[in-house]
Amino acid sequence: MKAGLPEKEPGILARWQADGLYEKLRAARAGADKFILHDGPPYANGDMHIGHALNHILKDMVVRTQSLLGKDAPYVPGWDCHGLPIEWKVEEEYRKKKKNKDEVPAKEFRAECRAYAQNWVNVQREQLKRLGVNGDWDHPYLTMDFQAEATIVGELLKFAEAGMIYRGAKPVMWSPVEKTALAEAEVEYEDITSTQVDVAFEITDSPIKELIGAYAVIWTTTPWTIPVNQALAYGPEVPYVMVVDGDKRLLVSAGLVEELEKRLGRGFDTPARPEGDSWWIGAQLAGTVARHPMHHLGGFYAEPRPFLPGDFVTTDSGTGLVHMAPDHGEDDFDLCKAHGIEPKFVVEADGRYREDWAWLPRTDERAASADYKHSYPHSWRSKAKVIFRCTPQWFVPMDKPLATLEFPVAPLDGIGGAVAAAVAADSGTLREVALQAISDTRWVPEKGENRIRSMVEGRPDWVLSRQRAWGVPITLFVDRKTGQYLNDPAVNARIVAAVREQGVDAWDDENAQTLLGSDYKLEDYERITDILDVWFDSGSTHAFVLESGRWPELLRPAGYEGPPADLYLEGSDQHRGWFQSSLLESCATRGHAPYKAVLTHGFTMDAKGLKMSKSLGNTVSPLKVMEQYGADIIRLWALSVDYT
C-alpha cells in the first residue's frame, strides 16, 4: 500500500513499548472509575486465526473507548493452557517417535505439555501485539501458572466443602477416540446417516391376555445398544394397536403403523377402529413383560424386560415403544433407576463391548431398514462421534440447594482472599441462582439472554471429571469404606499450598500422606486421579485474575460487592462455554455472575456465507494480511462491520 503500513506499524509498536504506553495510561487514570473487561483465554495451540483477530480487535476498541471516556480501563490478556488438544499434539509427536505415552512418567509427559503450551503462548502473544492491541503483554495470565492452578484447586475445594460435588455413575457423552468424558460445551452436532433398525421383543406376560405371544416393536438408530437392553418404555397416554404381520402379531403406536409399514416394505392387517381387543391406551400396558431377542443365551438375557411408563416417549417417529439401555441414555438411566434397574458397565473406554458380552444375532426378530439421516454429537476436537456411556464421574448438582457457608473468594494464604461472600440457604439451587444472575446481566445483543437461559434451564448436572493427564487434578481423597470424599479444611489448605509451590505435579502418590497429615492413613483413602474439565479452569479465571491482587489494576476498591468484571466479550459459541462455566462457578461460590454485561460477536464468513474453517479451506490468514497490507486494514474491517 502507499501508506506503507507493513513497514511503519512495527516501528509504532516499538515506540509504544519503549515509552511504556500501557503503564503511563495506568498512571494517568489512577483513581478514576474502573472499567474491567476480562479477557476470555484463547487456547494455546496454533497460530492466531481470523477469529482471534476479530475478537481481540473488538476488545481493544472497547478498552480504548472507555479510556478515552476517562475511565481506568486495564487489559490483561490470558491463555487457556491445559486440556486434550495439547495432550493430543504431544501424543502425535510420541507416535512419530514410536513412543508409548503410557510408558512415559506422568510428570515428564505434563512437562512436555507445559512446554508445548508455553511455546504457543509466546507465538500468539507476538501475533496479537502485532495487531496493535494494547495491554499488559509482559504479565499475561496463564491457567498453567502454579498460582492459577492453586486457585483452581481452591475453587474446586469450595464446592467440595459446601457438599456441591458428588460421584455418580451416569450416562455421559464419551469420546471413544479420546477415551474421556466430554461436557456439552465440548460437543458439536453434525448430520450423519445411521442404520435404523426395528427390533421385536416377544411379550411373555401381561394383564392384557391378548398381548401374550405378540411382539412389542421398538425402533432405534443405535442398534449397538441392544445387547444391554433391560426394559421397554411406553407413553402412558399413547394409543397402541396390535397389527398382524404374517404369522406374527405386533404391538406399536396406532399413529405410527404406516411409518413402520414403509420401513419394512409391507402392509399389515390393522383393526379399523380404536375399540375391542386390539386397541389400548399406554397406561394399560403396566405390568406387561417381554423377553430379550437374545434370551436363548441365558443369564442376563433371560431376565424379563418390564414395560415402564416414560413421559419422554413420543409419537414423532419410531414405533411409540422405546428400548431402555440404562448404560447408554439419560432417560433410560433415570427411568430404569427409578424402578431398581442398574447399568451393567460392559462398554469399555474405546467404545467396544467386553469380549465376554454377546452381540445380537441376525434373526427374524430384527429388521434393518433404510438408512436414517439425523443430527448427532461429535467431539469438537477429534471430530469423532461420541456415545453415551455410563461411567463413574464427578458432578456438580444443578438442583441441590446451595449450602449456607462463608466462601473466601480465592484460596488461602493471600491468593485472592480480598473479598468474602455468603450464599444463603434460601438462595435456592445452583440452577435457580444462575437463572437469576442471567436476568441481572445485560446481554448484547439481547437475544443472547434467551440463548443462555434456555441452556441453563435444561442442562444436566455439570460433569467435572476427565480421564486424562494434562490438567488440574480433582484433589479429593475418598474413604475406601464409605465412598465419601474427605472434607477437612486443614487437608484442603495443605493441598492448595502444595499446588501453589509445585503446580499440579504436587498431586501424586509421593506427596499423598503428607497432604493427608497425621490424622489420616493413606491406605484408608483412594486418591482421585481424574482431572478437571478445562471449562472449570477458565470458569475460575475471575478468581485468580480479577480478585487475587496479582494484577492490582484489576482490583475493585475496598468494600465493593458484586461482579468484578464490567464486561465479558467473546464469540456467540461461548454461551455454552466460557460464559456458562464462569456463571456457574461464580454463582456457586459467590452467589452472583462474575460479569455485569456480556457482548457476543458472530463468526467470520466467506463470500458464500459459509463459516470460515480450516477444514473447508476458506479462511483468511490475518498474518498474511498484516504482512501484505498492515494490521490497520484488519482493524478497519473489524470495526466497520456488524460484528453481532
XYZ file of C-alpha atoms in Angstrom:
644
model
C 0.000 0.000 0.000
C 1.075 3.593 -0.489
C 0.857 4.216 3.234
C 3.491 1.548 3.815
C 1.688 0.139 6.860
C 3.618 -3.183 6.950
C 6.832 -1.178 7.329
C 5.564 1.644 9.597
C 3.451 -0.268 12.088
C 6.260 -2.283 13.735
C 8.057 0.984 14.472
C 4.954 2.471 16.089
C 4.553 -0.619 18.268
C 8.209 -0.497 19.274
C 7.799 3.152 20.326
C 4.730 2.315 22.446
C 6.741 -0.423 24.115
C 9.768 1.780 24.728
C 7.621 4.610 26.096
C 5.693 2.287 28.398
C 2.355 3.379 26.941
C 0.300 0.864 28.921
C 1.959 1.803 32.205
C 1.572 5.531 31.510
C -2.135 5.051 30.863
C -2.482 3.279 34.197
C -0.712 6.125 35.970
C -2.773 8.776 34.174
C -6.047 7.065 35.071
C -5.134 6.188 38.663
C -8.087 6.875 40.952
C -10.585 7.140 38.105
C -13.661 4.927 37.840
C -12.652 1.490 36.665
C -13.865 -0.394 33.629
C -12.803 -4.036 33.700
C -13.009 -6.125 30.541
C -11.930 -9.647 31.478
C -10.192 -11.437 28.613
C -11.562 -14.865 27.789
C -8.495 -17.079 27.356
C -7.849 -18.412 23.849
C -6.351 -21.862 23.631
C -2.546 -22.040 23.497
C -2.426 -24.176 20.392
C -1.546 -22.979 16.887
C -1.212 -19.623 15.156
C -3.653 -16.775 15.555
C -6.577 -17.091 13.145
C -9.080 -14.550 11.839
C -11.477 -15.250 14.730
C -8.743 -14.367 17.229
C -8.069 -11.172 15.331
C -11.730 -10.093 15.267
C -12.186 -10.857 18.964
C -9.097 -9.042 20.192
C -9.648 -6.008 17.980
C -13.159 -5.615 19.391
C -11.796 -5.885 22.927
C -9.125 -3.307 22.163
C -11.772 -0.979 20.774
C -13.860 -1.255 23.956
C -10.894 -0.727 26.274
C -9.561 2.253 24.317
C -13.030 3.816 24.163
C -13.511 3.505 27.914
C -10.067 5.008 28.488
C -10.919 7.958 26.231
C -14.044 8.455 28.354
C -11.767 8.988 31.324
C -12.031 5.593 32.967
C -9.217 3.389 34.194
C -9.549 0.517 31.717
C -6.737 -2.012 32.169
C -6.429 -5.036 29.908
C -4.702 -8.251 30.997
C -4.628 -10.909 28.271
C -4.678 -14.590 29.137
C -4.382 -18.129 27.778
C -6.075 -21.452 28.442
C -3.218 -23.941 28.728
C -4.499 -27.325 29.915
C -6.567 -29.926 28.171
C -6.906 -32.533 25.497
C -5.821 -30.608 22.353
C -2.346 -30.087 23.831
C -2.154 -33.699 25.022
C -3.157 -34.754 21.518
C -0.325 -32.784 19.919
C 2.275 -34.148 22.331
C 0.986 -37.668 21.743
C 1.273 -37.110 17.973
C 4.970 -36.409 18.449
C 5.240 -39.561 20.547
C 3.647 -41.630 17.799
C 6.101 -40.254 15.257
C 8.934 -41.390 17.538
C 7.153 -44.707 18.241
C 6.892 -43.803 21.925
C 4.050 -45.053 24.101
C 2.542 -42.343 26.278
C 1.589 -44.901 28.919
C 5.270 -45.776 29.350
C 6.303 -42.149 29.948
C 6.288 -40.930 33.579
C 3.297 -38.634 34.181
C 5.441 -35.721 35.331
C 7.588 -35.965 32.222
C 4.520 -36.027 29.985
C 2.998 -32.999 31.753
C 6.297 -31.135 31.435
C 6.180 -31.636 27.669
C 2.573 -30.434 27.585
C 3.563 -27.352 29.616
C 6.443 -26.583 27.255
C 4.188 -27.020 24.211
C 1.609 -24.621 25.638
C 4.245 -22.042 26.602
C 5.668 -22.070 23.097
C 2.286 -21.229 21.567
C 1.589 -18.601 24.229
C 4.794 -16.871 23.142
C 3.923 -17.159 19.454
C 0.340 -15.923 19.802
C 1.392 -13.100 22.114
C 3.676 -11.625 19.467
C 0.998 -12.054 16.792
C -1.652 -10.300 18.883
C 0.731 -7.490 19.807
C 1.339 -7.007 16.081
C -2.409 -6.328 15.727
C -1.911 -3.184 17.805
C -3.797 -4.477 20.856
C -2.642 -2.518 23.917
C -2.381 -4.460 27.158
C -0.144 -5.923 29.845
C 1.575 -8.328 27.491
C 4.550 -8.761 29.808
C 2.328 -10.153 32.550
C -0.455 -12.220 30.968
C -2.391 -14.776 32.960
C -1.915 -18.453 32.168
C -4.119 -21.185 33.591
C -0.990 -23.344 33.958
C 0.826 -20.908 36.268
C 1.276 -22.543 39.642
C -0.708 -19.821 41.396
C -3.509 -20.179 38.880
C -3.541 -23.954 39.322
C -3.663 -23.483 43.103
C -6.578 -21.084 42.791
C -8.481 -23.522 40.562
C -7.907 -26.241 43.155
C -9.098 -23.847 45.858
C -12.274 -23.089 43.920
C -12.909 -26.812 43.460
C -12.485 -27.425 47.182
C -15.050 -24.715 47.937
C -17.551 -26.808 46.023
C -16.401 -29.870 47.962
C -16.643 -28.187 51.370
C -20.145 -26.988 50.501
C -21.230 -30.504 49.541
C -21.676 -29.401 45.940
C -19.753 -32.304 44.371
C -20.800 -35.903 44.128
C -19.547 -39.047 42.474
C -22.119 -40.898 40.464
C -22.485 -43.372 37.656
C -24.494 -41.692 34.930
C -24.522 -41.886 31.165
C -22.289 -39.064 29.941
C -21.089 -38.108 26.491
C -17.954 -40.139 25.974
C -15.330 -39.979 23.241
C -14.064 -43.479 22.370
C -11.186 -41.870 20.465
C -10.029 -39.598 23.284
C -11.174 -42.096 25.946
C -12.675 -39.482 28.219
C -15.974 -37.952 29.249
C -16.980 -34.727 27.491
C -19.099 -31.790 28.556
C -21.854 -30.299 26.393
C -19.514 -27.397 25.599
C -17.003 -29.867 24.104
C -19.515 -31.309 21.663
C -20.756 -30.091 18.301
C -23.621 -31.562 16.306
C -23.367 -32.699 12.700
C -25.728 -34.539 10.386
C -24.896 -38.212 9.965
C -26.573 -41.209 8.354
C -27.223 -44.083 10.766
C -28.516 -47.599 10.329
C -32.023 -47.719 11.780
C -33.484 -50.997 12.938
C -36.803 -52.253 14.250
C -36.477 -54.950 16.891
C -39.254 -57.239 18.093
C -39.457 -58.247 21.773
C -41.796 -61.185 22.450
C -44.329 -60.426 25.193
C -44.325 -63.245 27.741
C -46.736 -61.907 30.347
C -49.311 -59.137 30.573
C -52.541 -58.203 32.348
C -53.865 -57.924 28.785
C -54.086 -61.595 27.810
C -54.383 -60.800 24.092
C -50.817 -59.423 24.139
C -49.141 -62.604 25.375
C -47.210 -64.090 22.475
C -47.343 -60.860 20.465
C -44.211 -58.809 19.759
C -43.522 -55.280 21.005
C -41.607 -53.468 18.278
C -39.002 -50.818 19.099
C -37.102 -48.581 16.684
C -33.542 -47.360 17.219
C -30.696 -45.646 15.379
C -28.163 -47.080 17.868
C -28.536 -50.835 17.345
C -25.241 -51.434 19.139
C -27.071 -50.692 22.424
C -29.481 -53.629 22.042
C -27.122 -56.063 23.871
C -27.616 -54.053 27.086
C -31.356 -53.520 26.777
C -33.106 -54.004 30.127
C -36.658 -52.683 29.659
C -39.191 -51.143 27.253
C -40.825 -47.748 27.748
C -44.318 -46.763 26.689
C -46.176 -43.461 26.701
C -48.950 -43.612 29.355
C -51.334 -41.632 27.151
C -50.257 -43.002 23.780
C -52.803 -45.228 21.970
C -51.374 -48.610 20.925
C -52.680 -51.133 18.463
C -51.935 -54.787 17.709
C -51.464 -55.431 13.992
C -50.997 -58.697 12.136
C -47.806 -59.234 10.128
C -47.995 -62.653 8.504
C -47.979 -65.180 11.339
C -46.957 -62.585 13.967
C -48.851 -60.021 15.974
C -47.041 -56.700 16.527
C -47.697 -54.029 19.161
C -46.973 -50.447 18.009
C -48.331 -46.936 18.418
C -51.565 -46.521 16.489
C -50.265 -43.349 14.883
C -47.026 -44.934 13.623
C -48.311 -48.041 11.876
C -47.919 -46.557 8.387
C -44.384 -45.406 9.159
C -43.422 -48.923 10.260
C -45.031 -50.392 7.116
C -42.908 -48.071 4.965
C -39.706 -49.034 6.758
C -40.400 -52.758 6.469
C -41.778 -52.513 2.946
C -45.001 -54.384 3.580
C -48.534 -53.758 4.836
C -50.258 -55.078 7.943
C -53.750 -56.182 8.787
C -54.869 -53.384 11.102
C -58.022 -53.050 13.236
C -60.373 -50.473 11.769
C -61.229 -48.531 14.926
C -59.957 -47.931 18.467
C -62.095 -50.408 20.337
C -62.305 -54.059 21.148
C -59.362 -56.331 21.954
C -56.738 -54.773 19.664
C -56.521 -51.160 20.913
C -55.167 -49.927 24.266
C -54.037 -46.738 25.971
C -50.435 -46.892 27.160
C -51.267 -46.891 30.859
C -52.983 -50.264 30.345
C -49.595 -51.795 29.441
C -48.395 -51.542 33.068
C -47.287 -54.970 34.280
C -46.507 -56.250 30.794
C -43.230 -58.158 30.428
C -41.242 -59.110 27.320
C -38.121 -61.124 26.703
C -34.904 -60.052 25.013
C -34.314 -61.219 21.407
C -31.136 -62.916 22.721
C -32.911 -64.682 25.598
C -31.679 -68.073 24.393
C -28.174 -67.109 25.583
C -29.395 -67.314 29.154
C -28.084 -65.373 32.123
C -28.603 -61.618 31.760
C -30.522 -62.093 28.508
C -33.002 -64.480 30.071
C -34.107 -61.888 32.621
C -37.597 -60.410 31.990
C -37.819 -56.990 30.280
C -40.561 -54.984 32.040
C -42.697 -52.339 30.359
C -42.155 -48.980 32.135
C -44.092 -45.690 31.797
C -41.982 -42.938 30.214
C -43.195 -39.365 29.869
C -40.442 -38.807 27.279
C -41.982 -41.324 24.836
C -43.392 -39.518 21.803
C -45.036 -40.480 18.544
C -42.938 -38.166 16.373
C -41.105 -41.152 14.900
C -40.335 -44.798 15.567
C -42.969 -47.129 16.980
C -44.103 -45.418 20.188
C -42.153 -48.001 22.228
C -38.581 -47.241 23.291
C -35.913 -49.745 24.256
C -34.190 -48.891 27.527
C -30.418 -49.286 27.903
C -29.518 -47.512 31.177
C -25.821 -47.695 30.278
C -26.307 -45.503 27.224
C -29.079 -42.958 27.642
C -30.045 -40.313 30.149
C -33.802 -41.011 30.012
C -33.039 -44.737 30.049
C -30.867 -44.398 33.130
C -33.342 -42.264 35.088
C -36.385 -44.412 34.307
C -34.620 -47.702 34.991
C -33.041 -46.440 38.198
C -36.472 -45.335 39.437
C -37.567 -48.962 39.027
C -34.484 -50.533 40.591
C -32.698 -51.436 37.349
C -28.958 -50.667 37.337
C -26.493 -50.293 34.414
C -24.101 -53.128 33.520
C -20.903 -51.183 32.604
C -19.914 -53.504 29.746
C -18.704 -50.967 27.151
C -15.046 -50.107 27.630
C -13.220 -46.800 27.182
C -12.543 -47.403 23.472
C -16.266 -47.902 22.788
C -16.037 -51.685 22.424
C -18.026 -54.241 24.365
C -16.189 -56.502 26.764
C -15.083 -59.663 24.999
C -17.383 -61.760 27.172
C -20.505 -59.784 26.215
C -22.573 -61.352 23.449
C -23.795 -59.467 20.378
C -27.200 -59.510 18.764
C -27.504 -62.243 16.138
C -29.252 -61.529 12.866
C -32.625 -63.221 13.313
C -36.124 -62.523 12.087
C -36.746 -60.667 15.335
C -34.722 -57.765 13.946
C -35.370 -55.966 10.674
C -32.984 -53.377 9.244
C -34.475 -50.684 7.052
C -33.241 -47.698 5.058
C -30.532 -45.512 6.493
C -31.656 -42.612 8.644
C -30.212 -39.091 8.493
C -30.172 -37.110 11.735
C -28.098 -34.745 13.889
C -25.558 -36.443 16.134
C -22.966 -35.227 18.684
C -19.261 -35.238 17.813
C -16.174 -34.289 19.790
C -15.260 -30.798 18.651
C -11.580 -31.709 18.941
C -11.189 -35.145 17.355
C -14.401 -34.721 15.245
C -15.225 -38.333 16.130
C -18.752 -39.409 17.025
C -19.390 -39.654 20.755
C -21.501 -42.182 22.604
C -23.468 -42.061 25.820
C -21.595 -44.263 28.267
C -22.370 -44.900 31.908
C -19.185 -44.410 33.921
C -18.355 -43.173 37.421
C -17.742 -39.439 37.140
C -17.662 -36.373 39.388
C -20.561 -33.948 39.056
C -21.772 -30.587 40.333
C -25.517 -30.852 41.071
C -27.657 -28.212 39.414
C -30.744 -28.746 41.569
C -29.364 -29.219 45.085
C -29.891 -26.248 47.444
C -26.714 -24.267 47.957
C -25.352 -24.524 51.492
C -25.063 -21.624 53.940
C -21.306 -21.147 54.054
C -18.806 -18.314 54.035
C -16.757 -18.734 50.885
C -13.379 -16.982 50.621
C -13.086 -15.573 47.136
C -9.844 -17.415 46.410
C -7.601 -19.963 48.145
C -5.909 -19.427 51.454
C -2.733 -17.509 52.240
C -3.384 -14.426 50.198
C -4.217 -15.805 46.767
C -7.205 -13.600 46.323
C -8.640 -13.556 49.806
C -9.615 -9.926 49.381
C -13.369 -10.449 49.305
C -15.833 -12.757 51.049
C -19.392 -13.571 50.117
C -22.131 -15.743 51.539
C -24.602 -17.897 49.665
C -27.675 -18.238 51.866
C -29.678 -21.440 52.120
C -32.773 -19.633 50.868
C -30.975 -18.577 47.690
C -32.090 -21.796 46.038
C -30.298 -24.236 43.806
C -27.363 -23.502 41.544
C -29.724 -23.535 38.569
C -32.038 -21.003 40.255
C -29.200 -18.703 41.328
C -27.702 -18.849 37.826
C -31.025 -18.047 36.163
C -31.446 -15.030 38.450
C -27.918 -13.912 37.605
C -28.757 -14.162 33.901
C -31.665 -11.778 34.498
C -29.350 -9.404 36.368
C -26.863 -9.295 33.478
C -27.025 -7.075 30.408
C -26.759 -9.123 27.220
C -25.669 -7.585 23.905
C -27.344 -8.441 21.622
C -30.457 -9.072 23.724
C -31.154 -12.462 22.130
C -28.096 -13.774 23.956
C -30.097 -13.820 27.193
C -32.691 -16.232 25.826
C -29.958 -18.425 24.394
C -28.016 -18.916 27.610
C -31.190 -19.045 29.701
C -32.557 -21.972 27.685
C -29.220 -23.749 28.031
C -29.071 -23.334 31.808
C -32.751 -24.231 32.251
C -32.311 -27.566 30.543
C -28.717 -28.515 31.238
C -27.872 -31.668 33.221
C -25.536 -31.748 36.193
C -22.060 -30.448 35.362
C -19.634 -33.301 34.567
C -16.367 -32.154 36.153
C -14.095 -35.145 35.617
C -11.899 -36.097 32.687
C -9.804 -39.226 32.297
C -6.681 -37.518 31.023
C -3.284 -36.339 32.325
C -2.710 -32.670 31.413
C -4.927 -30.595 33.625
C -5.758 -29.560 37.158
C -6.443 -32.666 39.248
C -9.624 -33.322 41.169
C -7.837 -33.117 44.504
C -10.048 -35.379 46.584
C -9.324 -38.308 48.864
C -12.179 -40.847 49.033
C -12.726 -43.089 52.049
C -12.432 -46.669 50.792
C -15.058 -47.915 53.256
C -17.753 -45.254 52.998
C -17.153 -43.966 49.480
C -17.343 -40.388 50.804
C -14.689 -37.823 49.968
C -12.650 -36.369 52.827
C -13.924 -32.918 53.760
C -11.245 -31.469 56.044
C -10.305 -27.776 55.651
C -6.828 -28.425 57.083
C -6.118 -31.090 54.439
C -7.551 -28.808 51.757
C -5.270 -25.963 52.868
C -2.226 -28.239 52.572
C -3.310 -29.317 49.094
C -3.701 -25.717 47.905
C -0.316 -24.726 49.377
C 1.413 -27.698 47.731
C -0.054 -26.933 44.300
C 0.958 -23.293 44.671
C 4.540 -24.419 45.258
C 4.835 -27.347 42.833
C 1.941 -26.945 40.431
C -0.279 -29.893 39.517
C 2.652 -32.293 39.967
C 2.131 -31.907 43.719
C -0.893 -34.210 43.472
C 0.864 -37.573 43.373
C 1.334 -40.723 45.443
C 4.644 -39.485 46.822
C 3.020 -36.437 48.465
C -0.295 -38.054 49.369
C 0.435 -38.966 53.009
C 1.984 -35.551 53.662
C -1.143 -33.878 52.280
C -3.384 -36.053 54.445
C -1.366 -35.250 57.555
C -1.043 -37.306 60.707
C -4.789 -37.649 61.308
C -5.378 -39.984 58.365
C -3.752 -43.089 56.886
C -3.201 -43.187 53.138
C -4.178 -46.847 52.900
C -7.695 -45.874 54.005
C -8.193 -43.481 51.096
C -8.352 -43.502 47.317
C -6.512 -40.582 45.718
C -8.605 -39.429 42.759
C -6.568 -39.293 39.555
C -9.132 -37.696 37.220
C -8.528 -34.117 36.103
C -10.962 -31.224 35.903
C -12.977 -30.167 32.900
C -10.936 -27.331 31.345
C -14.109 -25.234 31.395
C -13.799 -25.266 35.182
C -10.271 -23.875 34.707
C -11.386 -20.977 32.541
C -14.579 -20.594 34.564
C -12.383 -19.804 37.569
C -10.286 -17.106 35.885
C -12.298 -14.341 37.549
C -10.930 -15.617 40.882
C -7.208 -15.612 40.117
C -7.169 -12.700 37.671
C -9.689 -10.163 38.953
C -9.640 -10.897 42.679
C -6.146 -12.168 43.510
C -4.290 -8.863 43.720
C -1.597 -10.167 41.375
C -2.763 -7.505 38.932
C -3.507 -4.569 41.291
C -5.003 -2.506 38.475
C -7.851 -5.046 38.225
C -8.856 -4.917 41.901
C -12.044 -3.164 42.876
C -11.977 -0.664 45.769
C -12.320 -1.955 49.325
C -15.933 -2.649 50.190
C -17.010 -3.253 46.590
C -19.598 -6.008 46.176
C -20.928 -7.598 43.029
C -19.496 -8.827 39.726
C -15.786 -7.996 39.396
C -15.938 -7.582 35.595
C -17.867 -4.939 33.723
C -17.770 -6.924 30.506
C -17.060 -10.330 29.003
C -16.719 -10.189 25.197
C -16.450 -13.372 23.127
C -17.992 -15.253 20.212
C -21.565 -16.486 20.497
C -20.376 -20.088 20.944
C -19.313 -19.143 24.469
C -22.902 -19.127 25.715
C -22.399 -22.854 26.152
C -18.716 -22.465 27.047
C -16.896 -19.768 28.994
C -19.899 -17.546 29.750
C -21.740 -20.506 31.229
C -18.889 -22.152 33.139
C -17.913 -18.774 34.622
C -21.542 -18.125 35.549
C -21.965 -21.471 37.313
C -18.627 -21.313 39.112
C -19.224 -17.799 40.394
C -22.867 -18.362 41.334
C -21.966 -21.445 43.380
C -19.134 -19.720 45.247
C -20.211 -16.065 45.298
C -23.933 -16.022 44.644
C -23.756 -13.860 41.504
C -22.303 -13.776 37.996
C -18.685 -12.624 37.531
C -19.793 -10.092 34.898
C -22.204 -7.160 34.655
C -22.586 -7.371 30.896
C -21.820 -9.831 28.108
C -21.264 -8.864 24.478
C -21.104 -11.510 21.793
C -19.964 -11.358 18.208
C -20.600 -13.738 15.361
C -18.222 -15.736 13.210
C -16.266 -14.708 10.143
C -17.949 -15.826 6.910
C -16.669 -16.319 3.394
C -18.174 -14.820 0.221
C -20.681 -17.696 0.031
C -21.936 -17.113 3.559
C -20.178 -20.162 4.983
C -18.351 -20.024 8.294
C -14.615 -19.778 7.736
C -12.953 -23.054 8.670
C -9.528 -24.580 8.194
C -11.162 -27.856 7.173
C -13.100 -26.077 4.390
C -10.027 -24.166 3.246
C -11.950 -20.877 3.126
C -10.126 -18.934 5.833
C -8.228 -15.662 5.525
C -4.958 -15.598 7.437
C -4.595 -12.341 9.438
C -0.849 -12.948 9.497
C -0.653 -12.794 5.706
C -2.917 -9.739 5.578
C -0.723 -7.918 8.098
C 2.376 -8.884 6.185
C 0.983 -7.587 2.899
C -1.315 -4.702 3.917
C -0.767 -3.958 7.592
C -2.737 -4.538 10.805
C -4.808 -1.372 10.447
C -6.571 -2.877 7.436
C -7.805 -5.758 9.602
C -8.734 -3.339 12.391
C -10.666 -1.149 9.950
C -12.573 -4.193 8.694
C -13.366 -5.495 12.200
C -14.662 -2.128 13.413
C -16.703 -1.287 10.328
C -18.833 -4.435 10.075
C -21.869 -5.531 12.077
C -19.995 -7.996 14.235
C -23.076 -9.219 16.135
